[in-house]
Coordinates of N, CA and C in Angstrom, one line a residue:
M64 N -14.8 7.5 16.7 CA -13.7 7.1 15.8 C -13.3 8.3 15.0
V65 N -14.3 9.2 14.6 CA -13.8 10.3 13.7 C -12.9 11.3 14.5
W66 N -13.0 11.5 15.7 CA -12.1 12.2 16.6 C -10.8 11.7 16.6
L67 N -10.7 10.3 16.6 CA -9.3 9.7 16.6 C -8.5 10.1 15.2
M68 N -9.3 10.0 14.0 CA -8.7 10.4 12.7 C -8.4 11.9 12.7
A69 N -9.2 12.5 13.4 CA -8.9 14.1 13.3 C -7.6 14.4 14.1
L70 N -7.4 13.6 15.3 CA -6.3 13.8 16.0 C -5.0 13.4 15.3
V71 N -5.1 12.2 14.6 CA -3.9 11.8 13.9 C -3.5 12.8 12.9
V72 N -4.5 13.4 12.2 CA -4.3 14.4 11.2 C -3.6 15.7 11.8
V73 N -4.2 16.0 12.9 CA -3.6 17.2 13.5 C -2.2 17.1 14.1
V74 N -1.8 15.8 14.5 CA -0.5 15.6 15.0 C 0.3 15.5 13.8
M75 N -0.1 15.0 12.7 CA 0.9 14.9 11.5 C 1.1 16.3 10.9
V76 N 0.0 17.2 10.9 CA 0.2 18.5 10.3 C 1.2 19.3 11.3
A77 N 1.0 19.2 12.4 CA 1.8 19.7 13.4 C 3.2 19.4 13.3
G78 N 3.4 18.1 13.1 CA 4.9 17.6 12.8 C 5.5 18.2 11.6
L79 N 4.6 18.4 10.7 CA 5.2 18.9 9.3 C 5.5 20.4 9.6
V80 N 4.7 21.1 10.3 CA 4.9 22.5 10.6 C 6.2 22.8 11.3
V81 N 6.3 22.0 12.3 CA 7.5 22.1 13.2 C 8.7 21.6 12.6
T82 N 8.8 20.7 11.6 CA 9.8 20.3 10.8 C 10.2 21.4 9.9
V83 N 9.3 22.1 9.3 CA 9.7 23.2 8.3 C 10.2 24.4 9.1
M84 N 9.7 24.6 10.2 CA 10.2 25.6 11.0 C 11.6 25.5 11.5
I85 N 11.8 24.3 11.9 CA 13.3 23.9 12.4 C 14.3 24.0 11.2
G86 N 14.0 23.6 10.0 CA 14.6 23.5 8.8 C 15.0 24.9 8.3
Q87 N 14.0 25.8 8.6 CA 14.2 27.2 8.1 C 14.7 28.1 9.3
S88 N 15.1 27.7 10.4 CA 15.4 28.6 11.5 C 16.7 29.2 11.3
K89 N 16.9 30.4 11.8 CA 18.1 31.2 11.6 C 19.3 30.5 12.2
S90 N 19.1 30.0 13.5 CA 20.2 29.2 14.0 C 20.7 28.1 13.3
N91 N 19.8 27.4 12.8 CA 20.2 26.2 11.9 C 21.1 26.5 10.7
K92 N 20.8 27.7 10.1 CA 21.5 28.2 9.0 C 22.9 28.7 9.4
E93 N 23.1 29.3 10.5 CA 24.2 29.9 11.0 C 25.2 28.8 11.5
E94 N 24.7 27.9 12.4 CA 25.7 26.8 12.8 C 26.1 25.8 11.9
N95 N 25.3 25.4 10.8 CA 25.7 24.3 10.0 C 25.3 24.7 8.6
P96 N 26.2 25.6 7.9 CA 26.0 25.9 6.5 C 25.9 24.7 5.6
A97 N 26.8 23.7 5.8 CA 26.7 22.4 4.9 C 25.4 21.8 5.0
Y98 N 24.7 22.0 6.0 CA 23.3 21.3 6.1 C 22.4 21.6 4.8
F99 N 22.6 22.7 4.3 CA 21.8 23.3 3.2 C 22.2 22.8 1.8
Q100 N 23.2 22.1 1.8 CA 23.6 21.5 0.4 C 22.7 20.5 0.0
N101 N 22.3 20.5 -1.1 CA 21.3 19.3 -1.8 C 20.0 19.5 -0.9
T102 N 19.5 20.7 -0.6 CA 18.2 20.8 0.1 C 16.9 20.4 -0.6
G103 N 17.1 20.5 -2.0 CA 15.9 20.1 -2.7 C 15.7 18.6 -2.6
K104 N 16.7 17.7 -2.4 CA 16.5 16.4 -2.3 C 16.0 16.0 -1.1
K105 N 16.6 16.6 0.0 CA 16.1 16.4 1.3 C 14.7 16.9 1.6
W106 N 14.2 18.0 1.1 CA 12.9 18.3 1.3 C 11.9 17.4 0.4
L107 N 12.3 17.0 -0.7 CA 11.5 16.1 -1.5 C 11.2 14.9 -0.9
R108 N 12.3 14.2 -0.2 CA 12.3 13.0 0.4 C 11.6 13.1 1.8
L109 N 11.6 14.2 2.4 CA 10.8 14.4 3.6 C 9.3 14.7 3.3
G110 N 9.0 15.4 2.2 CA 7.7 15.6 1.7 C 7.0 14.2 1.3
W111 N 7.9 13.3 0.6 CA 7.2 11.9 0.4 C 7.0 11.3 1.6
I112 N 7.7 11.3 2.6 CA 7.5 10.5 3.8 C 6.3 11.1 4.4
Y113 N 5.9 12.4 4.4 CA 4.7 12.9 4.9 C 3.5 12.5 4.0
V114 N 3.7 12.6 2.8 CA 2.7 12.1 1.8 C 2.3 10.6 2.1
V115 N 3.2 9.7 2.1 CA 2.9 8.4 2.3 C 2.3 8.2 3.7
G116 N 3.0 8.7 4.8 CA 2.4 8.6 5.9 C 0.8 9.1 6.2
I117 N 0.6 10.1 5.5 CA -0.9 10.5 5.5 C -1.8 9.7 4.7
A118 N -1.3 9.3 3.6 CA -2.2 8.4 2.7 C -2.2 7.1 3.5
L119 N -1.4 6.4 4.2 CA -1.4 5.3 5.0 C -2.4 5.5 6.0
A120 N -2.5 6.5 6.7 CA -3.3 6.9 7.8 C -4.7 6.8 7.4
V121 N -4.8 7.5 6.3 CA -6.3 7.6 5.6 C -6.8 6.2 5.2
V122 N -5.9 5.4 4.5 CA -6.4 4.1 4.1 C -6.7 3.2 5.3
L123 N -5.9 3.3 6.3 CA -6.2 2.5 7.6 C -7.4 3.0 8.1
S124 N -7.7 4.2 8.3 CA -8.8 4.8 9.0 C -9.9 4.4 8.2
V125 N -10.1 4.5 6.9 CA -11.1 4.1 6.1 C -11.5 2.6 6.2
G126 N -10.3 1.9 6.2 CA -10.5 0.4 6.4 C -11.1 0.1 7.7
I127 N -10.7 0.7 8.7 CA -11.1 0.4 10.2 C -12.7 0.7 10.2
L128 N -13.0 1.9 9.6 CA -14.5 2.4 9.7 C -15.4 1.5 8.9
N129 N -14.9 1.0 7.7 CA -15.8 0.1 6.9 C -15.7 -1.4 7.4
W130 N -14.9 -1.7 8.4 CA -14.7 -3.0 8.8 C -15.9 -3.5 9.7

């Protein structure tokens, strides 16, 4: 069961890294400069989605292990 939790964490971290890489890519900045308006709000919202997702995965994993 621990390997499954580790796999979930690895996939979520990989998703976060790839999302940040796409958001900071040079082609993204060149093709759509309007995308970077209000970026602080967008990154904050995205960050909270990841935080909630990770917390939910941890709570569910601990709950399953203790069941």
